[in-house]
Amino acid sequence: MEHSSGFSLPNSGHNRDAEASKMGMWLFLFTELLLFGGLFVVYMVYRLLNHEAFLLSSFELNVTMGTFNTVVLLVSSMTVAMSITAIQKGNAALSIRLLFVTLGAAVVFMVVKYFEWSAKIHHGLFPGQLVFDNLPKGEGLFFFLYFFMTGLHALHIIIGAVLIAVVIYRTRKGLITAEKYTLTENAGLYWHLVDLIWIYLFPLFYLIH
Amino acid sequence: MRIGASTFAEGVDLSLYIIAGISIFFLVGITAVMIYFVIRYNKKRNPKATNIEGNNTLEVIWTVIPTILVLVMFYYGWMGYKPMRTVPGNAIEINAYGQMWKFSFEYPNGKLTDSLVVPLNRPVKLYLNSRDVLHSFYIPAFRLKEDMVPGGKNYLWFEANLKGKYDILCAEYCGQLHSYMLSSVTVLPVEEYEAWFEKAPTITDEHPGLTVMKQNACLTCHSQDGSKIIGPSFKGIYGHEVTVVTDGIERQVMVDDEYITRSIKQPGSDVVQGYMNGLMVSYENVLTDQQIKDVIEYIKTLK
Amino acid sequence: MNTIKQNHNDQGHEEHPIVSYREHLSTLVALLLLTVMTVAISVFGSNLRTLSVATALLIASVKALVVAYYFMHLKYDKKLYTWLLLIVGVLFVSFLILTSIEFLNR
Amino acid sequence: MTSTALNVNFFQAKKGLFSWIFSVDHKRIGLLYLYSLLTFFLVGVTLGVLMRLELLNPGKDFLEAKTYNQIFTLHGVIMIFLFIIPSIPAVFGNFFLPIMLGTDDVSFPRLNLLSWWIYIIGAIMALSTLIWGDGPADTGWTFYAPYSVKTGTNVTMSVLAAFVLGFSSILTGLNFIVTIHRLRTPGMTFMKMPLFAWALYATSWIQLLATPIIGITLLMIVAERFFGIGLFDPSIGGDPILYQHLFWIYSHPAVYIMALPAFGIVSEILPTFTQRTIFGYKAIAFSSLAIAFVGYFVWGHHMFTAGMSGPARIIFSVMTFLVAIPTAIKVFNWVATLYKGSIDLQPPLLYMLGFIFQFMVGGLSGLVLGALATDIYLHDTYFVVGHFHYVMFGGTGFAFFGALHYWYPKIWGKMYNIKIANIAFAIFFVGFNMLYFPMMIAGLMGMPRRYYDYLPEFHLPNMISTFGSWVLVTGLLLMLGNLIAGLRKKNQPKVGRDPWGGITLEWQTLSPPPVQNFDRMPVLPKDGPYDYEHKPVIKED
């Protein structure tokens, strides 16, 4: 049998291919978008069916806190984007600092979210609580969707934060450099998606009255 | 197929024949061509294949022809369907209910039945409602089917044009005894129908509690002879202790007036051990207090 | 043996233009302005009702596009990604339209 | 790159169970899928046979109504989520996509292994309902609310299993799309890609973009069962029909996840056994994309009787008919590929001819269900059951087994007994039609589906159908037995690189392929993947 040595396939699945990783991340983001998309369909239909109830319920939400969190997320998006610029320029230290700002923003966002949720739960508006069970027609759906959608979003914040922590760790270790920063890019893409979804959640829940 | 017994049958059958006709033509034609090719161009007869990349004219032809054909099929399907959603103004309006696993009907004069009786050649409109899960009201002979959805926004109408008795079936899966959820529709000449319609429900010596139970499909899940169906049997339970699960905790309760009333109004509150929760709906707004009393009196008699 | 010309071996990292800090900062300013706009419309324009919902969603979409275009580097990436994102958007919007056709006509 | 010698095949490279279940080699992962899929398939078949046995005569035979309902639900869940959705992409896509593209693996080999693990976890979750928590769901595989939130059976677990399996499907799709974009061998443009790759590309997009919708919907069912909010309860403002919309937004495109890869298989096998180029390459390639796209907008035809609004019914009916057109185009092109070929009637081709016939029956009966008037009559009857088994089993199932016969010598480097394979096909084919055609008749007579018991007038078709199930199982077992016997047979003559005279790249490498897939640089035919006039000479050694 012939040993045709010294040949390797030009396009190999075992090569490091930054473009492929990025494409994979984008495709994953598409599925994430449609995961939330399904919930937006539910939101739209129930809002069409229970127009007034949704408007009334949204008064329960705190616009100030919502706006504050929006700003927090937008700023964190910028710092992630900037950290990519920093690593491209070879400034790992700055990149790490910017990522820490993002991480901090994630924590702030979650803390604010915690206060918002506990206020609702305190009012008995969580599914299964007494007030929730006796809400007028349609309002229960609003609060269910509020908890379900912001909860799923918060879960994404946590995943994104973990991802960013990994990026910080690897940048420190010198594993992410000006030549090789795919992970930073992908974590950034994921973080922007979290922001993107919040951009829609915010007006749909807080600003409809 | 069954004989069509409503005005819709013609439209439905016509579109069925048209689609089936075109389909069978293509199925037989393509299969024949395929078999012919396999024989004619067999390796032995045709050792050297000819490479033909494709043919744009052919591609256009076999895009355009199916397009026209499917639009024709759509058209006939639509025309056969259109009258089903155009209800004449003078239709007799009847409420139809589905519940696990029984159909029931309420006539304009308050008459309650568990099978349908309709006049010949008169439009009848049914408002479809469900007391628990999805059901589907299906009369094959009328070529008619609409789902019974809780919340009750769906309806159907028909005009029977052939005397006789036809099956009503449930076509949407609705749980354990789905295939036994049957009823019938009897088509009577107008005079006979009117006579039937005016006649007060026959007074029987049946226990009023039993009548209530029959009307509300209690007996599809609870037997009177001690056998276990979906829920506990009624036989000999009155005055006895049973183990129930209340909010996940087991406890003993005496089956008395209060317990039975609670079980009818809030079936989920104390579920007898070994039975499923969630299958029974609340009858709080369905039964009157007097009816509940009748039921309790009847259960007492089942020793 | 016939070997294939390896004219484009596009493995590894393709060249990415470096986006300036300044551009990121102006993007953020634009996003913040848009946020202020939506909140203002919602708080002060409550008599506009449906109109305000429509504008809120419109502004949200503008913000989303800004995020995707600048922060997510669509501006500098292959056009493929922009197209794919648009297709996904169209798909999702058609789900919304089809279901609303159904529920609005009940 | 690994340093394994180029002529060591992927079976020999490493030994032991762990070298398989933790392998990142796409070929081994493909085979892992094959073995697990076939196991679940046989479980599903057994359940199906039990159902047919119960339905042999009207009345109760040997199953309780509740057990019967659980069996048909589990049959559906297994066949759809564990067999037919992953079938062709996960087995043959994994094994052959990289080889056909002339590369050594998919873009994300580790993600690929993860997909298989997720699949196994999902499968264990689905089957675990057999032993705990009031048994498998009894809702039908559609999990329609509100029954699915009321019943006491283990719906939560079944639904979570489907959710997990969805993830596996998404990740496989993602992997294939990136692989197709990034790893085609130089010179292989999109328009010179094998049609199987095209079919997988279209399929992957559906997997990627439709599956999340069902994921979130199923999570809502879980939340509903957990909190009892009444999410689909009209008395608090909900709508039970919304669940059906969300469910079918995924599950109709999912039908194309099941069907498109089968189209790809046909488009591979026909050229090989006719020794000529495929007729209308572009038409077949683009019709896959067209089906994938239009397939997103037809979901409403599952709900024509659910009380949907009039305009919606009409729109969905038109869209349904439109999706038939690209499918028809494919069929015409396949038949035209037989024209002036040099036809070698081997078992794989037989399966393809069976596929085309049965798929036509399935597709054409689908037209009856797409038309509004006839759908009102036939919706949720046995006609539907017959129809989708013709498409799924007669179509995709036959394509799957055809592909298994086609690539068998490539995967294992051995050959099965052709004569027995032909006989098994004949029995399988007859049994199939005997089993499912009477179902359509029963449906035309008005027998609703998911029926534990039936009126006496439906007896005859049900009886024939049950007899058919026995014939089908005989054929199936003979076929599988023959394939296994081929593997066990010692001292067979070696199968060369290209036993069928195929032209796509997998036939240029060794059988079984080496770990890196190729022992020499693959050579593309001059004009497109099926250019038999310029077929590169495949030198055995």
CSV table of C-alpha atoms in Angstrom, one decimal, chain D residues 99 177 191 202 350 483:
chain,number,residue,atom,x,y,z
D,99,ILE,CA,-15.4,13.4,3.2
D,177,ILE,CA,-23.3,25.1,8.3
D,191,MET,CA,-22.3,25.2,-7.2
D,202,ALA,CA,-30.9,23.6,3.9
D,350,LEU,CA,-34.2,-0.2,-5.3
D,483,LEU,CA,-26.4,-6.3,7.0
